[in-house]
Every structure is written in C-alpha cells, then in structure tokens.
Amino acid sequence: EAGVVQSPRYKIIEKKQPVAFWCNPISGHNTLYWYRQNLGQGPELLIRYENEEAVDDSQLPKDRFSAERLKGVDSTLKIQPAELGDSAVYLCASSFSSNQPQHFGDGTRLSIL
Amino acid sequence: QKEVEQDPGPLSVPEGAIVSLNCTYSNSAFQYFMWYRQYSRKGPELLMYTYSSGNKEDGRFTAQVDKSSKYISLFIRDSQPSDSATYLCAMSGTNTGNQFYFGTGTSLTVIP
C-alpha cells in the first residue's frame, strides 16, 4: 500500500511570509494528524482530524496556524505569518481510526530565515 | 512531570549486541504502546504495537510492557548497523482522549 505522502519535503522562507504543507494519507485511513517535531524531540500534536472534522486542535496556535481537510482525505496546514520559532519538521500521520497505530510521512522540513 | 520519559542517549553498541531501550510513563490509563524507528531526515516508522501488558516478538525485536511498573522496553537482538536510528516510544488510551504521547527518542548507533 502507498504510504503517507507529504509535500514539499523542504521549504525555506523568510519570516513573516506564508507557507503551506500538503498531506495525502493512506487510502482508507479516517484519522489524520499533523505534528511538529523539533530537533531531538518527539512529535508534538498540532491537530487531529476524524474524517473532515477537527476533533483535537488544542495545541494549534490559531493566531497563525490553520488547517483543513476537505472531503476527509487530503489535508493542508498553513502558517501565516511564519516566525523564526516555527522552524521545525512538520509531520503528517494517518491511522484507520483513533488509537490505531499511526503511519507517518517523511515530513516537511521548514527553515525560517 | 512529562507524561512519557525516555532516555535520549546517545547509545552506542558493537554489532551483534543486545540493545535495550526503555520508557517510563505516569498515566495508568495508557493501554496502547508503540515503538517507532526514525532514520535521519525520514518520518517515524512503526516497529511494534502492543495492547496492555505482556511481550510481543517480531524477528529480532521484542517489546515488553509492564503496566504495574509503568515501564515499557524494546529489545533488539543481534543488532546491525542498519538499526542505527532514533527510537521513539509512544502510548495512548481510550481514557486519554485518544491522544498519543511520544517520548523524546533514544539515538542508537551500532558500530560495525
């Protein structure tokens, strides 16, 4: 089966610019997650979707971050405007349902200049 | 106190050694326990998935869960240079809002 696909793999932008990340989960997986991973740390949840509904976005900095999962398949995570502290790897994961093991994409490595 | 504690290492072992990786946790509601392997510049890859207490074996890998001690382990037998990676533990539970909690990862290097 095809894995979780993310794009772009790398993104370099100047601070205050907008940026968007895209994720295509494994076919049939209803639950989709966006994580942020800093160097030497584990993934930190930003938002979790059950189909097209965001069921946990308590850790999403809503003043600058937004996400959507139209039609309950692909998802987009946006940052506007980006700040220096947003430099990290943004990981997307999917699972058949909550509490099932998650499968990760290779992430988008974001660098803010 | 963090929900999940994991020794970050780094851990360096000779090829063929038995490796023991560990995590401790504080929330007794955790029921599902996972180990992920993460190579540099790649996403975490699921290695082992266990429910509740007990052992699970898959090839050279064995996962152990001791819920009474709130302690989980991953053993790697006959370690290979290709096992060099960061290993992340993760856990969740129905009564924890279905949220996954990750350790910080242990960096492992297997020396040929």
PDB file of C-alpha atoms in Angstrom:
ATOM      1  CA  GLU A   1       0.000   0.000   0.000  1.00  0.00           C
ATOM      2  CA  ALA A   2       1.177   3.541  -0.650  1.00  0.00           C
ATOM      3  CA  GLY A   3       2.328   5.406   2.422  1.00  0.00           C
ATOM      4  CA  VAL A   4       1.535   8.878   3.662  1.00  0.00           C
ATOM      5  CA  VAL A   5       2.708  11.413   1.108  1.00  0.00           C
ATOM      6  CA  GLN A   6       3.784  14.912   2.083  1.00  0.00           C
ATOM      7  CA  SER A   7       4.982  17.838   0.048  1.00  0.00           C
ATOM      8  CA  PRO A   8       7.124  19.766  -0.198  1.00  0.00           C
ATOM      9  CA  ARG A   9       9.994  17.913   1.510  1.00  0.00           C
ATOM     10  CA  TYR A  10      11.884  21.118   2.211  1.00  0.00           C
ATOM     11  CA  LYS A  11      10.841  24.743   2.414  1.00  0.00           C
ATOM     12  CA  ILE A  12      12.915  27.826   3.116  1.00  0.00           C
ATOM     13  CA  ILE A  13      11.139  31.136   3.592  1.00  0.00           C
ATOM     14  CA  GLU A  14      11.738  34.492   5.196  1.00  0.00           C
ATOM     15  CA  LYS A  15       9.955  35.353   8.408  1.00  0.00           C
ATOM     16  CA  LYS A  16       6.506  36.881   8.062  1.00  0.00           C
ATOM     17  CA  GLN A  17       5.928  35.001   4.797  1.00  0.00           C
ATOM     18  CA  PRO A  18       3.111  32.443   4.456  1.00  0.00           C
ATOM     19  CA  VAL A  19       3.750  28.748   3.914  1.00  0.00           C
ATOM     20  CA  ALA A  20       1.578  25.713   3.276  1.00  0.00           C
ATOM     21  CA  PHE A  21       2.121  21.984   3.625  1.00  0.00           C
ATOM     22  CA  TRP A  22       0.137  19.245   1.957  1.00  0.00           C
ATOM     23  CA  CYS A  23      -0.592  15.694   3.089  1.00  0.00           C
ATOM     24  CA  ASN A  24      -2.207  12.723   1.376  1.00  0.00           C
ATOM     25  CA  PRO A  25      -2.958   9.977   3.916  1.00  0.00           C
ATOM     26  CA  ILE A  26      -3.060   6.242   3.364  1.00  0.00           C
ATOM     27  CA  SER A  27      -6.199   5.259   1.486  1.00  0.00           C
ATOM     28  CA  GLY A  28      -8.997   4.309   3.874  1.00  0.00           C
ATOM     29  CA  HIS A  29      -7.461   5.995   6.896  1.00  0.00           C
ATOM     30  CA  ASN A  30     -10.090   8.158   8.550  1.00  0.00           C
ATOM     31  CA  THR A  31      -7.872   9.785  11.171  1.00  0.00           C
ATOM     32  CA  LEU A  32      -5.255  12.305  10.159  1.00  0.00           C
ATOM     33  CA  TYR A  33      -2.714  14.064  12.362  1.00  0.00           C
ATOM     34  CA  TRP A  34      -0.382  16.996  11.960  1.00  0.00           C
ATOM     35  CA  TYR A  35       2.668  17.058  14.224  1.00  0.00           C
ATOM     36  CA  ARG A  36       5.593  19.379  14.703  1.00  0.00           C
ATOM     37  CA  GLN A  37       8.973  17.859  15.579  1.00  0.00           C
ATOM     38  CA  ASN A  38      11.904  19.879  16.804  1.00  0.00           C
ATOM     39  CA  LEU A  39      15.437  18.527  16.770  1.00  0.00           C
ATOM     40  CA  GLY A  40      15.983  15.930  19.485  1.00  0.00           C
ATOM     41  CA  GLN A  41      12.324  15.887  20.454  1.00  0.00           C
ATOM     42  CA  GLY A  42       9.361  13.646  19.848  1.00  0.00           C
ATOM     43  CA  PRO A  43       6.471  14.732  17.639  1.00  0.00           C
ATOM     44  CA  GLU A  44       4.049  17.211  19.213  1.00  0.00           C
ATOM     45  CA  LEU A  45       0.443  17.112  18.096  1.00  0.00           C
ATOM     46  CA  LEU A  46      -0.920  20.192  16.362  1.00  0.00           C
ATOM     47  CA  ILE A  47      -4.283  18.915  15.160  1.00  0.00           C
ATOM     48  CA  ARG A  48      -6.197  15.655  14.720  1.00  0.00           C
ATOM     49  CA  TYR A  49      -8.974  15.027  12.234  1.00  0.00           C
ATOM     50  CA  GLU A  50     -11.634  12.363  12.255  1.00  0.00           C
ATOM     51  CA  ASN A  51     -12.725  12.393   8.628  1.00  0.00           C
ATOM     52  CA  GLU A  52     -13.233  16.096   7.870  1.00  0.00           C
ATOM     53  CA  GLU A  53     -13.840  17.146  11.486  1.00  0.00           C
ATOM     54  CA  ALA A  54     -11.049  18.627  13.607  1.00  0.00           C
ATOM     55  CA  VAL A  55     -11.552  16.825  16.931  1.00  0.00           C
ATOM     56  CA  ASP A  56      -8.410  17.998  18.732  1.00  0.00           C
ATOM     57  CA  ASP A  57      -6.804  21.331  17.852  1.00  0.00           C
ATOM     58  CA  SER A  58      -5.983  22.451  21.370  1.00  0.00           C
ATOM     59  CA  GLN A  59      -2.243  22.685  20.592  1.00  0.00           C
ATOM     60  CA  LEU A  60      -2.638  24.536  17.310  1.00  0.00           C
ATOM     61  CA  PRO A  61      -1.519  28.209  17.558  1.00  0.00           C
ATOM     62  CA  LYS A  62      -4.659  29.516  15.969  1.00  0.00           C
ATOM     63  CA  ASP A  63      -3.448  33.077  15.594  1.00  0.00           C
ATOM     64  CA  ARG A  64      -1.112  32.000  12.810  1.00  0.00           C
ATOM     65  CA  PHE A  65      -1.782  28.348  12.026  1.00  0.00           C
ATOM     66  CA  SER A  66      -4.743  26.945  10.148  1.00  0.00           C
ATOM     67  CA  ALA A  67      -5.590  23.565   8.722  1.00  0.00           C
ATOM     68  CA  GLU A  68      -8.261  21.984   6.620  1.00  0.00           C
ATOM     69  CA  ARG A  69      -9.238  18.533   5.474  1.00  0.00           C
ATOM     70  CA  LEU A  70     -11.847  18.989   2.811  1.00  0.00           C
ATOM     71  CA  LYS A  71     -13.750  15.834   1.833  1.00  0.00           C
ATOM     72  CA  GLY A  72     -11.990  13.938   4.619  1.00  0.00           C
ATOM     73  CA  VAL A  73      -8.970  12.899   2.543  1.00  0.00           C
ATOM     74  CA  ASP A  74      -6.101  15.301   1.764  1.00  0.00           C
ATOM     75  CA  SER A  75      -5.149  17.940   4.262  1.00  0.00           C
ATOM     76  CA  THR A  76      -3.332  21.273   4.201  1.00  0.00           C
ATOM     77  CA  LEU A  77      -1.566  23.004   7.079  1.00  0.00           C
ATOM     78  CA  LYS A  78      -0.830  26.709   6.713  1.00  0.00           C
ATOM     79  CA  ILE A  79       1.256  29.179   8.666  1.00  0.00           C
ATOM     80  CA  GLN A  80       0.731  32.900   8.159  1.00  0.00           C
ATOM     81  CA  PRO A  81       2.845  34.766   9.038  1.00  0.00           C
ATOM     82  CA  ALA A  82       5.778  32.481   9.787  1.00  0.00           C
ATOM     83  CA  GLU A  83       8.046  33.274  12.727  1.00  0.00           C
ATOM     84  CA  LEU A  84      11.638  32.207  13.378  1.00  0.00           C
ATOM     85  CA  GLY A  85      10.464  29.760  16.060  1.00  0.00           C
ATOM     86  CA  ASP A  86       8.371  27.869  13.513  1.00  0.00           C
ATOM     87  CA  SER A  87      11.475  26.237  12.052  1.00  0.00           C
ATOM     88  CA  ALA A  88      10.884  22.506  12.537  1.00  0.00           C
ATOM     89  CA  VAL A  89       9.825  19.354  10.738  1.00  0.00           C
ATOM     90  CA  TYR A  90       6.085  19.151  10.132  1.00  0.00           C
ATOM     91  CA  LEU A  91       4.888  15.570  10.059  1.00  0.00           C
ATOM     92  CA  CYS A  92       1.596  14.195   8.839  1.00  0.00           C
ATOM     93  CA  ALA A  93       0.331  10.830  10.041  1.00  0.00           C
ATOM     94  CA  SER A  94      -2.777   8.768   9.449  1.00  0.00           C
ATOM     95  CA  SER A  95      -4.486   5.786  11.009  1.00  0.00           C
ATOM     96  CA  PHE A  96      -7.547   3.685  10.332  1.00  0.00           C
ATOM     97  CA  SER A  97      -9.132   5.067  13.497  1.00  0.00           C
ATOM     98  CA  SER A  98      -8.124   6.688  16.784  1.00  0.00           C
ATOM     99  CA  ASN A  99      -5.918   4.512  18.999  1.00  0.00           C
ATOM    100  CA  GLN A 100      -4.824   2.507  15.992  1.00  0.00           C
ATOM    101  CA  PRO A 101      -1.111   2.874  15.279  1.00  0.00           C
ATOM    102  CA  GLN A 102      -0.232   5.881  13.186  1.00  0.00           C
ATOM    103  CA  HIS A 103       1.756   5.817   9.981  1.00  0.00           C
ATOM    104  CA  PHE A 104       3.894   8.835   9.231  1.00  0.00           C
ATOM    105  CA  GLY A 105       5.015  10.632   6.133  1.00  0.00           C
ATOM    106  CA  ASP A 106       8.606  11.842   5.793  1.00  0.00           C
ATOM    107  CA  GLY A 107       7.664  15.368   6.773  1.00  0.00           C
ATOM    108  CA  THR A 108       8.344  18.868   5.525  1.00  0.00           C
ATOM    109  CA  ARG A 109      11.494  20.464   6.880  1.00  0.00           C
ATOM    110  CA  LEU A 110      10.780  24.178   7.313  1.00  0.00           C
ATOM    111  CA  SER A 111      13.524  26.742   7.728  1.00  0.00           C
ATOM    112  CA  ILE A 112      12.722  30.367   8.508  1.00  0.00           C
ATOM    113  CA  LEU A 113      15.354  32.962   7.634  1.00  0.00           C
TER     114      LEU A 113
ATOM    115  CA  GLN B   1       6.346  15.778  35.092  1.00  0.00           C
ATOM    116  CA  LYS B   2       6.167  14.672  31.459  1.00  0.00           C
ATOM    117  CA  GLU B   3       3.643  12.011  30.538  1.00  0.00           C
ATOM    118  CA  VAL B   4       6.386   9.887  28.940  1.00  0.00           C
ATOM    119  CA  GLU B   5      10.055   9.823  29.871  1.00  0.00           C
ATOM    120  CA  GLN B   6      12.717   8.376  27.584  1.00  0.00           C
ATOM    121  CA  ASP B   7      16.480   8.460  27.986  1.00  0.00           C
ATOM    122  CA  PRO B   8      17.761  10.395  24.950  1.00  0.00           C
ATOM    123  CA  GLY B   9      21.111   8.574  24.890  1.00  0.00           C
ATOM    124  CA  PRO B  10      23.072   8.596  22.693  1.00  0.00           C
ATOM    125  CA  LEU B  11      23.595   4.857  22.911  1.00  0.00           C
ATOM    126  CA  SER B  12      26.485   3.228  21.062  1.00  0.00           C
ATOM    127  CA  VAL B  13      26.904  -0.565  20.846  1.00  0.00           C
ATOM    128  CA  PRO B  14      29.020  -3.010  18.818  1.00  0.00           C
ATOM    129  CA  GLU B  15      27.393  -5.007  16.057  1.00  0.00           C
ATOM    130  CA  GLY B  16      25.738  -8.155  17.378  1.00  0.00           C
ATOM    131  CA  ALA B  17      24.992  -6.723  20.813  1.00  0.00           C
ATOM    132  CA  ILE B  18      21.611  -6.874  22.512  1.00  0.00           C
ATOM    133  CA  VAL B  19      20.094  -3.420  22.831  1.00  0.00           C
ATOM    134  CA  SER B  20      17.590  -2.407  25.492  1.00  0.00           C
ATOM    135  CA  LEU B  21      15.557   0.765  25.052  1.00  0.00           C
ATOM    136  CA  ASN B  22      13.158   1.946  27.723  1.00  0.00           C
ATOM    137  CA  CYS B  23      10.379   4.384  28.512  1.00  0.00           C
ATOM    138  CA  THR B  24       8.533   5.161  31.700  1.00  0.00           C
ATOM    139  CA  TYR B  25       5.157   6.822  31.960  1.00  0.00           C
ATOM    140  CA  SER B  26       2.933   8.310  34.605  1.00  0.00           C
ATOM    141  CA  ASN B  27      -0.614   7.846  33.303  1.00  0.00           C
ATOM    142  CA  SER B  28      -2.091   4.489  34.273  1.00  0.00           C
ATOM    143  CA  ALA B  29      -4.831   4.977  31.637  1.00  0.00           C
ATOM    144  CA  PHE B  30      -2.430   4.203  28.793  1.00  0.00           C
ATOM    145  CA  GLN B  31      -3.403   0.952  27.075  1.00  0.00           C
ATOM    146  CA  TYR B  32      -1.731   1.047  23.670  1.00  0.00           C
ATOM    147  CA  PHE B  33       2.043   1.099  23.355  1.00  0.00           C
ATOM    148  CA  MET B  34       4.139   1.607  20.264  1.00  0.00           C
ATOM    149  CA  TRP B  35       7.748   1.782  19.217  1.00  0.00           C
ATOM    150  CA  TYR B  36       8.823   3.765  16.187  1.00  0.00           C
ATOM    151  CA  ARG B  37      12.170   3.882  14.404  1.00  0.00           C
ATOM    152  CA  GLN B  38      13.210   7.157  12.796  1.00  0.00           C
ATOM    153  CA  TYR B  39      16.117   7.439  10.407  1.00  0.00           C
ATOM    154  CA  SER B  40      17.708  10.813   9.792  1.00  0.00           C
ATOM    155  CA  ARG B  41      15.519  13.051   7.624  1.00  0.00           C
ATOM    156  CA  LYS B  42      12.744  10.464   7.500  1.00  0.00           C
ATOM    157  CA  GLY B  43       9.423  10.094   9.280  1.00  0.00           C
ATOM    158  CA  PRO B  44       8.891   7.689  12.189  1.00  0.00           C
ATOM    159  CA  GLU B  45       8.292   4.105  11.065  1.00  0.00           C
ATOM    160  CA  LEU B  46       6.110   1.831  13.168  1.00  0.00           C
ATOM    161  CA  LEU B  47       8.069  -1.116  14.581  1.00  0.00           C
ATOM    162  CA  MET B  48       5.906  -2.625  17.296  1.00  0.00           C
ATOM    163  CA  TYR B  49       2.352  -2.170  18.555  1.00  0.00           C
ATOM    164  CA  THR B  50       1.118  -3.801  21.751  1.00  0.00           C
ATOM    165  CA  TYR B  51      -2.018  -3.619  23.811  1.00  0.00           C
ATOM    166  CA  SER B  52      -1.906  -3.761  27.618  1.00  0.00           C
ATOM    167  CA  SER B  53       0.784  -5.789  29.393  1.00  0.00           C
ATOM    168  CA  GLY B  54       2.945  -8.595  28.082  1.00  0.00           C
ATOM    169  CA  ASN B  55       5.531  -9.347  25.434  1.00  0.00           C
ATOM    170  CA  LYS B  56       5.449  -9.246  21.662  1.00  0.00           C
ATOM    171  CA  GLU B  57       8.151 -10.557  19.395  1.00  0.00           C
ATOM    172  CA  ASP B  58       8.810  -9.758  15.750  1.00  0.00           C
ATOM    173  CA  GLY B  59      12.045 -11.098  14.325  1.00  0.00           C
ATOM    174  CA  ARG B  60      14.943  -9.533  16.197  1.00  0.00           C
ATOM    175  CA  PHE B  61      12.652  -7.139  18.057  1.00  0.00           C
ATOM    176  CA  THR B  62      10.806  -7.783  21.316  1.00  0.00           C
ATOM    177  CA  ALA B  63       8.508  -5.298  23.001  1.00  0.00           C
ATOM    178  CA  GLN B  64       7.659  -5.624  26.683  1.00  0.00           C
ATOM    179  CA  VAL B  65       5.009  -3.766  28.651  1.00  0.00           C
ATOM    180  CA  ASP B  66       4.856  -3.780  32.453  1.00  0.00           C
ATOM    181  CA  LYS B  67       1.791  -1.769  33.383  1.00  0.00           C
ATOM    182  CA  SER B  68       2.281  -2.325  37.111  1.00  0.00           C
ATOM    183  CA  SER B  69       5.631  -0.525  36.917  1.00  0.00           C
ATOM    184  CA  LYS B  70       4.545   1.847  34.119  1.00  0.00           C
ATOM    185  CA  TYR B  71       7.555   0.740  32.133  1.00  0.00           C
ATOM    186  CA  ILE B  72       7.980  -0.383  28.539  1.00  0.00           C
ATOM    187  CA  SER B  73      11.017  -1.789  26.771  1.00  0.00           C
ATOM    188  CA  LEU B  74      12.203  -2.606  23.284  1.00  0.00           C
ATOM    189  CA  PHE B  75      14.915  -5.239  22.894  1.00  0.00           C
ATOM    190  CA  ILE B  76      16.923  -5.616  19.700  1.00  0.00           C
ATOM    191  CA  ARG B  77      18.848  -8.873  19.342  1.00  0.00           C
ATOM    192  CA  ASP B  78      21.888  -9.285  17.094  1.00  0.00           C
ATOM    193  CA  SER B  79      21.954  -5.555  16.417  1.00  0.00           C
ATOM    194  CA  GLN B  80      23.022  -4.453  12.937  1.00  0.00           C
ATOM    195  CA  PRO B  81      24.486  -1.174  11.636  1.00  0.00           C
ATOM    196  CA  SER B  82      21.174  -0.692   9.814  1.00  0.00           C
ATOM    197  CA  ASP B  83      19.497  -0.454  13.236  1.00  0.00           C
ATOM    198  CA  SER B  84      21.282   2.865  13.798  1.00  0.00           C
ATOM    199  CA  ALA B  85      18.439   5.353  14.190  1.00  0.00           C
ATOM    200  CA  THR B  86      16.383   7.190  16.781  1.00  0.00           C
ATOM    201  CA  TYR B  87      13.785   5.063  18.567  1.00  0.00           C
ATOM    202  CA  LEU B  88      10.620   6.701  19.831  1.00  0.00           C
ATOM    203  CA  CYS B  89       8.133   5.209  22.236  1.00  0.00           C
ATOM    204  CA  ALA B  90       4.501   6.289  22.069  1.00  0.00           C
ATOM    205  CA  MET B  91       1.382   5.469  24.019  1.00  0.00           C
ATOM    206  CA  SER B  92      -2.295   6.271  24.204  1.00  0.00           C
ATOM    207  CA  GLY B  93      -5.506   5.196  25.826  1.00  0.00           C
ATOM    208  CA  THR B  94      -9.229   5.391  25.346  1.00  0.00           C
ATOM    209  CA  ASN B  95      -9.489   7.445  28.524  1.00  0.00           C
ATOM    210  CA  THR B  96      -6.767   9.881  27.486  1.00  0.00           C
ATOM    211  CA  GLY B  97      -8.780  11.474  24.711  1.00  0.00           C
ATOM    212  CA  ASN B  98      -7.226   9.138  22.152  1.00  0.00           C
ATOM    213  CA  GLN B  99      -4.186  11.399  22.135  1.00  0.00           C
ATOM    214  CA  PHE B 100      -0.791   9.856  21.502  1.00  0.00           C
ATOM    215  CA  TYR B 101       2.081  10.767  23.800  1.00  0.00           C
ATOM    216  CA  PHE B 102       5.603  10.406  22.450  1.00  0.00           C
ATOM    217  CA  GLY B 103       8.929  10.076  24.188  1.00  0.00           C
ATOM    218  CA  THR B 104      11.797  12.308  23.095  1.00  0.00           C
ATOM    219  CA  GLY B 105      13.564   9.409  21.378  1.00  0.00           C
ATOM    220  CA  THR B 106      16.777   7.479  22.028  1.00  0.00           C
ATOM    221  CA  SER B 107      19.582   7.809  19.482  1.00  0.00           C
ATOM    222  CA  LEU B 108      21.218   4.428  18.769  1.00  0.00           C
ATOM    223  CA  THR B 109      24.428   3.778  16.846  1.00  0.00           C
ATOM    224  CA  VAL B 110      25.510   0.216  16.050  1.00  0.00           C
ATOM    225  CA  ILE B 111      29.221   0.088  15.277  1.00  0.00           C
ATOM    226  CA  PRO B 112      30.370  -2.480  12.690  1.00  0.00           C
TER     227      PRO B 112
END
